[in-house]
CSV table of C-alpha atoms and ligand atoms in Angstrom, one decimal:
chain,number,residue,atom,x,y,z
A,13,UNK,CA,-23.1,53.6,33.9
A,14,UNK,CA,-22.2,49.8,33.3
A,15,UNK,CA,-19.6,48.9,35.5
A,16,UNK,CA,-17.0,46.3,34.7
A,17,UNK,CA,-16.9,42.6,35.4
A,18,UNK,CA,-13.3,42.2,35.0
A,19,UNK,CA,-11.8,39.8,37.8
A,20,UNK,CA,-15.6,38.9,39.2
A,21,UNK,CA,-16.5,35.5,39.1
A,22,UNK,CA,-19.1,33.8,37.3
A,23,UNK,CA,-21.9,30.8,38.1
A,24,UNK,CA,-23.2,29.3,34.9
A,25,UNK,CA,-25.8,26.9,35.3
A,26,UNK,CA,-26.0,24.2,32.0
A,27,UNK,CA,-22.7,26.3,31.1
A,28,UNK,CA,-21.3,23.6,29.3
A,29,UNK,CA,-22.7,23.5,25.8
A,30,UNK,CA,-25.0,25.6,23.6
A,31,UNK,CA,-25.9,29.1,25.1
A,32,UNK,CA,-24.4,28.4,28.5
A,33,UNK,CA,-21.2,28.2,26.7
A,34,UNK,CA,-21.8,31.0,24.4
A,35,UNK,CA,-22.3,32.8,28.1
A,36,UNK,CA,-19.5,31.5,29.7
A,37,UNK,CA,-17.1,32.7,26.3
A,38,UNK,CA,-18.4,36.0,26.8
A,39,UNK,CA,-18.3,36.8,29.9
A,40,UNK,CA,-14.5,35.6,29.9
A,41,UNK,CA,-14.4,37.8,26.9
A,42,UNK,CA,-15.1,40.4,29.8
A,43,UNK,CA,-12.4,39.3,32.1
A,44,UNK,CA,-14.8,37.3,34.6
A,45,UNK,CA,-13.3,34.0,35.6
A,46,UNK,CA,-16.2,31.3,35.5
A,47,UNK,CA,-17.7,28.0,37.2
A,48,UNK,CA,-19.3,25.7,34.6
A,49,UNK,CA,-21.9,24.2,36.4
A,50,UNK,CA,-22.9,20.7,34.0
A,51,UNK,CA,-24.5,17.9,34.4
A,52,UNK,CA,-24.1,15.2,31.7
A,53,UNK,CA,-21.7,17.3,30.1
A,54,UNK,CA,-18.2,16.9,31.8
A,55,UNK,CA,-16.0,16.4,29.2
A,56,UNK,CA,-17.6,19.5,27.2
A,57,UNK,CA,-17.0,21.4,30.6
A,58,UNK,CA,-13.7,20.3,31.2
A,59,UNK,CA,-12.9,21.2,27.7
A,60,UNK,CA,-14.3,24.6,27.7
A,61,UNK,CA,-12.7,25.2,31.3
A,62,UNK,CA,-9.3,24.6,29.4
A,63,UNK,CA,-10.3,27.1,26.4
A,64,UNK,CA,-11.4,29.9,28.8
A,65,UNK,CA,-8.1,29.1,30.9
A,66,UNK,CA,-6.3,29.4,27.0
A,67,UNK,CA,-8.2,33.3,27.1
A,68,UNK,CA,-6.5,34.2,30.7
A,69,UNK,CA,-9.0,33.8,32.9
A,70,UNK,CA,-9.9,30.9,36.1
A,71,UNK,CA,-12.3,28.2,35.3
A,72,UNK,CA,-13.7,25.5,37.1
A,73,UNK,CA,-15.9,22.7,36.2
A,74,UNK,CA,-18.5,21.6,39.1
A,75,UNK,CA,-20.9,18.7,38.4
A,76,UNK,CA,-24.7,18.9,40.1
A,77,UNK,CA,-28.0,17.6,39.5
A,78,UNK,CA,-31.1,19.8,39.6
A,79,UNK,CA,-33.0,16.8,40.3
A,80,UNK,CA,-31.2,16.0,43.4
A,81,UNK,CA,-32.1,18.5,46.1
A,82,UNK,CA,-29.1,17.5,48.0
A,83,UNK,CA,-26.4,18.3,45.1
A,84,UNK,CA,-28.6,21.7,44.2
A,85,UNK,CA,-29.1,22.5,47.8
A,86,UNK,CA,-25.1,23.0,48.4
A,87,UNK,CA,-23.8,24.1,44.8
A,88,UNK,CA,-22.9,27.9,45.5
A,89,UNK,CA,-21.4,26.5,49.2
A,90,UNK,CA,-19.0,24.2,46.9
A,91,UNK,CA,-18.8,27.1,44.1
A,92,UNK,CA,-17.5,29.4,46.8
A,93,UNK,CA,-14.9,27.2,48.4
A,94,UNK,CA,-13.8,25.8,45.1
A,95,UNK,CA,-13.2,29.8,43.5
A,96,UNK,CA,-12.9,31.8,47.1
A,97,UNK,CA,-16.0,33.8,45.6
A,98,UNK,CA,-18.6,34.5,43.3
A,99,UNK,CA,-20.5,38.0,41.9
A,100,UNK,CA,-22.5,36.6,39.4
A,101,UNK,CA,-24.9,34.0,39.3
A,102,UNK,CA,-26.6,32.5,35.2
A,103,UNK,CA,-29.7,30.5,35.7
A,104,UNK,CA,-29.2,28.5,32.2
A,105,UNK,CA,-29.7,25.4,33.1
A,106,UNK,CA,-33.2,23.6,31.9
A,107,UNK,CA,-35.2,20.8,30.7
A,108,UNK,CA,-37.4,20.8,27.6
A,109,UNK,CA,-39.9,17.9,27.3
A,110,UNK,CA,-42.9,17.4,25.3
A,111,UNK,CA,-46.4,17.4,26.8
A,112,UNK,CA,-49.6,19.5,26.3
A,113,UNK,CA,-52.8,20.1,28.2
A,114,UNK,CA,-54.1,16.3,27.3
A,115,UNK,CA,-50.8,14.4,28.5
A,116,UNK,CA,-49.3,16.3,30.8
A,117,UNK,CA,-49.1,14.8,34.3
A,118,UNK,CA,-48.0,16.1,37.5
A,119,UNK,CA,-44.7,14.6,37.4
A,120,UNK,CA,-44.0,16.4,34.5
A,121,UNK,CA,-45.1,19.8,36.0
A,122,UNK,CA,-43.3,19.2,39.7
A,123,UNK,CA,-40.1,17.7,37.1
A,124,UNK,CA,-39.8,21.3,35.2
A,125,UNK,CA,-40.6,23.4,38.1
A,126,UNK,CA,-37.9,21.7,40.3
A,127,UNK,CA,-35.1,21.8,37.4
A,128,UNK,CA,-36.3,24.9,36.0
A,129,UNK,CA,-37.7,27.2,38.6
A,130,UNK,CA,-37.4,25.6,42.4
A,131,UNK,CA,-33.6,25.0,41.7
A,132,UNK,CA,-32.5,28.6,40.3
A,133,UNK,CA,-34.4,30.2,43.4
A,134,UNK,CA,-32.8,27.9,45.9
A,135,UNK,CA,-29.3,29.1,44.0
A,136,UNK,CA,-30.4,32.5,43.9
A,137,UNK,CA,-31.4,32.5,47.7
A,138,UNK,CA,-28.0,31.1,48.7
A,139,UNK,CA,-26.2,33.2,46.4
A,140,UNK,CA,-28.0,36.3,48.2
A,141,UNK,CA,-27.1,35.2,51.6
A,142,UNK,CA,-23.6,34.3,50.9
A,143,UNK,CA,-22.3,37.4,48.9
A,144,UNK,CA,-22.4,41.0,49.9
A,145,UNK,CA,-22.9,42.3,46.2
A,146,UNK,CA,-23.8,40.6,43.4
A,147,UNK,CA,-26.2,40.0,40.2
A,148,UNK,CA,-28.4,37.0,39.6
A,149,UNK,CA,-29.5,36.6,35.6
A,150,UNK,CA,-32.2,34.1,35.2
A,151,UNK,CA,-32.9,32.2,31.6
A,152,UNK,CA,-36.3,32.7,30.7
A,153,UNK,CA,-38.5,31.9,27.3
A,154,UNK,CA,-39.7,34.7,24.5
A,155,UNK,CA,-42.7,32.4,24.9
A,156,UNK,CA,-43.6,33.8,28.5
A,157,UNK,CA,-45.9,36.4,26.5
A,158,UNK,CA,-48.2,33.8,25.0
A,159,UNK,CA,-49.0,30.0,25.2
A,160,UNK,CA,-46.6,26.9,24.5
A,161,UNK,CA,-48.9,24.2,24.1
A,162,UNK,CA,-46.6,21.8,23.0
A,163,UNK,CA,-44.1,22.0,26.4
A,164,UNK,CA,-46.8,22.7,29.3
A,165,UNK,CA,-44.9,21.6,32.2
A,166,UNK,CA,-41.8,23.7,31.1
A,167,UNK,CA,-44.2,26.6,30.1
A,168,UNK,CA,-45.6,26.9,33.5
A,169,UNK,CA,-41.7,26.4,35.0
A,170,UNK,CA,-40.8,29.7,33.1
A,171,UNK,CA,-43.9,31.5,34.0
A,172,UNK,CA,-42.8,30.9,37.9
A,173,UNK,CA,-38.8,32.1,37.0
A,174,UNK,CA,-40.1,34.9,35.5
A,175,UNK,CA,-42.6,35.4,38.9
A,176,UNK,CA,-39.4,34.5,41.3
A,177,UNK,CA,-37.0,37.1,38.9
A,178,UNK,CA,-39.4,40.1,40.0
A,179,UNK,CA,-39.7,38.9,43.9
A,180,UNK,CA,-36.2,38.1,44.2
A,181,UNK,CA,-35.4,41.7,42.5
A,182,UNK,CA,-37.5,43.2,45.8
A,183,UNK,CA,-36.5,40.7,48.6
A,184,UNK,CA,-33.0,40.5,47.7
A,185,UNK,CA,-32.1,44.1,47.0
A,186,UNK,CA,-30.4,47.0,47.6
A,187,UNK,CA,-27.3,44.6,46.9
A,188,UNK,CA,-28.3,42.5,44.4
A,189,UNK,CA,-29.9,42.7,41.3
A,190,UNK,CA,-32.4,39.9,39.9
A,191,UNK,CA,-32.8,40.0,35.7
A,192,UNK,CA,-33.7,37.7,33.2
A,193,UNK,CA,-33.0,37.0,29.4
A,194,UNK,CA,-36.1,35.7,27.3
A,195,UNK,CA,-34.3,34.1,24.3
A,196,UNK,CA,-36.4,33.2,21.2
A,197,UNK,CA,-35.6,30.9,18.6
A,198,UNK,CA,-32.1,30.3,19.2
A,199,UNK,CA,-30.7,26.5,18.7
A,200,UNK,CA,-33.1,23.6,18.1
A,201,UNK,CA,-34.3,21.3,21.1
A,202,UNK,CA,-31.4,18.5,21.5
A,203,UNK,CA,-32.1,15.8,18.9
A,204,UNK,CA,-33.7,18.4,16.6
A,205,UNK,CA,-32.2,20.4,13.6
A,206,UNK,CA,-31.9,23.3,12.0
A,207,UNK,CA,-35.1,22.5,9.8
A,208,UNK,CA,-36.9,22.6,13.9
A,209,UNK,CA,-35.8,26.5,13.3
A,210,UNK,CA,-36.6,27.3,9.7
A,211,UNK,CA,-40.2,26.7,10.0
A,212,UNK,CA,-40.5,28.7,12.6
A,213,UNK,CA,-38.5,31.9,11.0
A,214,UNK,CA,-41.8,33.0,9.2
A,215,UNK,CA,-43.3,33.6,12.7
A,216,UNK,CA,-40.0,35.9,13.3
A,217,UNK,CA,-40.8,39.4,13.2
A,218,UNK,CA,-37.0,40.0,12.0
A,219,UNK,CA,-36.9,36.6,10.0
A,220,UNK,CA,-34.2,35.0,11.2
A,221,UNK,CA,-32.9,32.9,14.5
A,222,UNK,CA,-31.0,34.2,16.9
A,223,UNK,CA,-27.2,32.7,17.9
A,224,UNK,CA,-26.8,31.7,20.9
A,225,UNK,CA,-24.2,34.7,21.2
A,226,UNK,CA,-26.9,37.1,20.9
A,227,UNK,CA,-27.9,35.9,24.1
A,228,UNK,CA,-24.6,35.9,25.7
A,229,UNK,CA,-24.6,39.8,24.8
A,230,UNK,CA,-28.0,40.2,26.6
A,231,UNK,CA,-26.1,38.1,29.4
A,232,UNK,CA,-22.8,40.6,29.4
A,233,UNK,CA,-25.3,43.4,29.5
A,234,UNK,CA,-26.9,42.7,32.3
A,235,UNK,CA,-24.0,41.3,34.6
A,236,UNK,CA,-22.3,45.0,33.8
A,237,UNK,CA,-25.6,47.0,34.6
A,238,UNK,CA,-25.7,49.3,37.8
A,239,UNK,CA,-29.3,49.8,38.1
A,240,UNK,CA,-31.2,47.0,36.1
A,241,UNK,CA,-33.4,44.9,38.5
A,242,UNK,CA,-36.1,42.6,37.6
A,243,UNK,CA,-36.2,43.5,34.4
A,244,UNK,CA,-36.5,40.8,31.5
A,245,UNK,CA,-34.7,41.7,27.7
A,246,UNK,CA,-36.7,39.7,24.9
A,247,UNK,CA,-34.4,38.5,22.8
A,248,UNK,CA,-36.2,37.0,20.1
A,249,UNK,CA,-36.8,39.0,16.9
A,250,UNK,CA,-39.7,40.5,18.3
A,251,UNK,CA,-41.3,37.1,18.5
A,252,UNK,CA,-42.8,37.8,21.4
A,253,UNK,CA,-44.9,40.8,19.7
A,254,UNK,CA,-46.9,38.8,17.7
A,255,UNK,CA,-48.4,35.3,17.0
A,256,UNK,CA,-48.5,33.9,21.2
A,257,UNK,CA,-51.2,36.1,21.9
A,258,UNK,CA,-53.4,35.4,19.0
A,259,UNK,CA,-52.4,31.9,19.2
A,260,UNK,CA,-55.6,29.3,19.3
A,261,UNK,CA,-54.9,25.9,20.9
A,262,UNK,CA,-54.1,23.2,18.5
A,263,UNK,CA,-56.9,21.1,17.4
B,381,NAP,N1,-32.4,27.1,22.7
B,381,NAP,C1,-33.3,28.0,22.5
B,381,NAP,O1,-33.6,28.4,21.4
B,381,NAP,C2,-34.0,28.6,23.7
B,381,NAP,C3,-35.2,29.3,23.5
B,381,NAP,C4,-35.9,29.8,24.6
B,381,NAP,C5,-35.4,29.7,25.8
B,381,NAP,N2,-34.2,29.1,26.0
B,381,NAP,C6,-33.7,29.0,27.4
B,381,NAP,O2,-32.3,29.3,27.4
B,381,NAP,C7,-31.6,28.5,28.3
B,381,NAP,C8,-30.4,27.8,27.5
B,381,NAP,O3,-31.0,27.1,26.4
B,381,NAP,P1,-30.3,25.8,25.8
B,381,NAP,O4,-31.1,25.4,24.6
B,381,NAP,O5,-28.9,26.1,25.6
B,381,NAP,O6,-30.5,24.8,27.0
B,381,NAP,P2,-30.4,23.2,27.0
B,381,NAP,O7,-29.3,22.8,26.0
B,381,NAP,O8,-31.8,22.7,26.8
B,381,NAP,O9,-30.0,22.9,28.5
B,381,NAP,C9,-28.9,23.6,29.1
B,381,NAP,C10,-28.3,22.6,30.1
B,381,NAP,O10,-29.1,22.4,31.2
B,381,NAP,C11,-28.5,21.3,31.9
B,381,NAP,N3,-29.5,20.5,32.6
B,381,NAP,C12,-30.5,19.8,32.0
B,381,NAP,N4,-31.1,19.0,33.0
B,381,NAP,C13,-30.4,19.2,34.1
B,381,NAP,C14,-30.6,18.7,35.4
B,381,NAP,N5,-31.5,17.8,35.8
B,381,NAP,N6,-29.7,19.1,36.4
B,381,NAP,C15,-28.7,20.0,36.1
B,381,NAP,N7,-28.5,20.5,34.8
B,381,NAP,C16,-29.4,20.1,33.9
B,381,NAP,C17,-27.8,20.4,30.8
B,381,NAP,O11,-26.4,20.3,31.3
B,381,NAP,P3,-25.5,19.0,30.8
B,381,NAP,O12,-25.4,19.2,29.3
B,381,NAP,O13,-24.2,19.2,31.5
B,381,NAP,O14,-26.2,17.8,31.2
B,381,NAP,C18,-27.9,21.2,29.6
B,381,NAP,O15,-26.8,21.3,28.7
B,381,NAP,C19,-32.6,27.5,28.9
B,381,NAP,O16,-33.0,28.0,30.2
B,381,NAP,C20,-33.7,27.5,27.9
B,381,NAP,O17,-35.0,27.3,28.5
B,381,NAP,C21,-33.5,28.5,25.0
């Protein structure tokens, strides 16, 4: 039975633009107020915070690096004082660089796992010590069930989410509930466009991208679910059910 979110409130890591913000629409949408966690993006957040105070609900920018252990280290501290509570926790936030087998360096891989795994678990551990109930909904990649050998430092990142998502689900419940959201081909990479997506759709089971609003409904889903926990939802076409697995190295 999917209970409802209506006056919870709502952490959304990278919620500024793209799917974060897709996230953030919908769960207001829902009635949750929401935090937009950003980065670089303040004036997005800051405008978004004004739309999804247009919709009725409370919104509150709140700036942190992922980089910066200090900033990361106190974000759901600041997130609670700043909106007297929280219930719901988005892991969006991530970095996307390029590197494969041949260049990648350990920089790189301590970079991604700090921004994109180290940094959600340190939220999601604070989180579960601070809150009596709530759900934490990390962002993972349809690409967990094969290789990425174009993004190797972010590909093993997202394999150690998707590690923490099932450990967290044990250690933190019977209180809170750990998921995640595997999205496919969704938006291009930053500084890409939409020819980045179309010659991947052949490699789409469906044969098409996803929005990033498809995502947001995977997000929705799981913030209202009762007895989801450390469970992932592929989002992706059925990407994930072909091609990775067969996939051979490039040459
Ligand atoms: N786009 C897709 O098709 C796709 C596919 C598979 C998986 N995913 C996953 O879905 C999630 C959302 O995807 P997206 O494409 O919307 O993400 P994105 O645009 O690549 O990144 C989301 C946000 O992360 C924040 N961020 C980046 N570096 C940060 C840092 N050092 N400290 C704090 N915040 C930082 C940025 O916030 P600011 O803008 O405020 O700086 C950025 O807007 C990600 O976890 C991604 O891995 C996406």
């Amino acid at each position: 039975m999917a209970q409802s979110i209506h006056g919870k409130i709502a952490l959304i890591t990278g919620g500024a633009v793209r799917i974060g913000r897709a996230a953030a629409l919908a769960l207001a949408a829902e009635g949750a107020h929401v935090i937009v966690h950003y980065h670089r993006s303040g004036e997005e957040a800051e405008a978004l915070c004004d739309e999804l105070r247009a919709r009725g609900v409370q919104a509150w920018p709140l700036r942190a690096s992922f980089s910066r252990r200090e900033e990361y280290a106190t974000l759901i501290a600041r997130a609670l004082e700043m909106a007297g509570g929280l219930d719901i926790l988005v892991n969006n936030a991530s970095i996307f660089p390029r590197d494969t087998l041949d260049s990648v360096t350990l920089e790189s891989v301590m970079d991604n796992l700090e921004v994109n795994a180290w940094a959600p678990f340190v939220l999601g551990r604070a989180f579960a010590g601070a809150v009596e109930r709530g759900t934490i909904i990390n962002l993972l990649d349809s690409r967990l069930s094969g290789y990425d050998w174009a993004h190797v430092g972010y590909f093993f990142s997202k394999q150690v989410l998707e590690l923490m998502t099932r450990m967290m689900a044990v250690k933190f419940a019977p209180n809170i509930t750990v998921n995640a959201v595997a999205p496919g081909l969704i938006l291009p990479p930053p500084g890409e466009d939409a020819r980045y997506l179309d010659q991947l759709i052949a490699t789409v089971p469906l044969q098409a991208h996803g929005e990033p609003e498809d995502i947001a409904d995977a997000i929705v889903f799981l913030a209202k679910s009762r007895y989801c926990t450390g469970e992932v939802i592929y989002v992706d076409g059925g990407r994930h059910l072909v091609e990775y697995a067969r996939a051979a190295p490039p040459s």
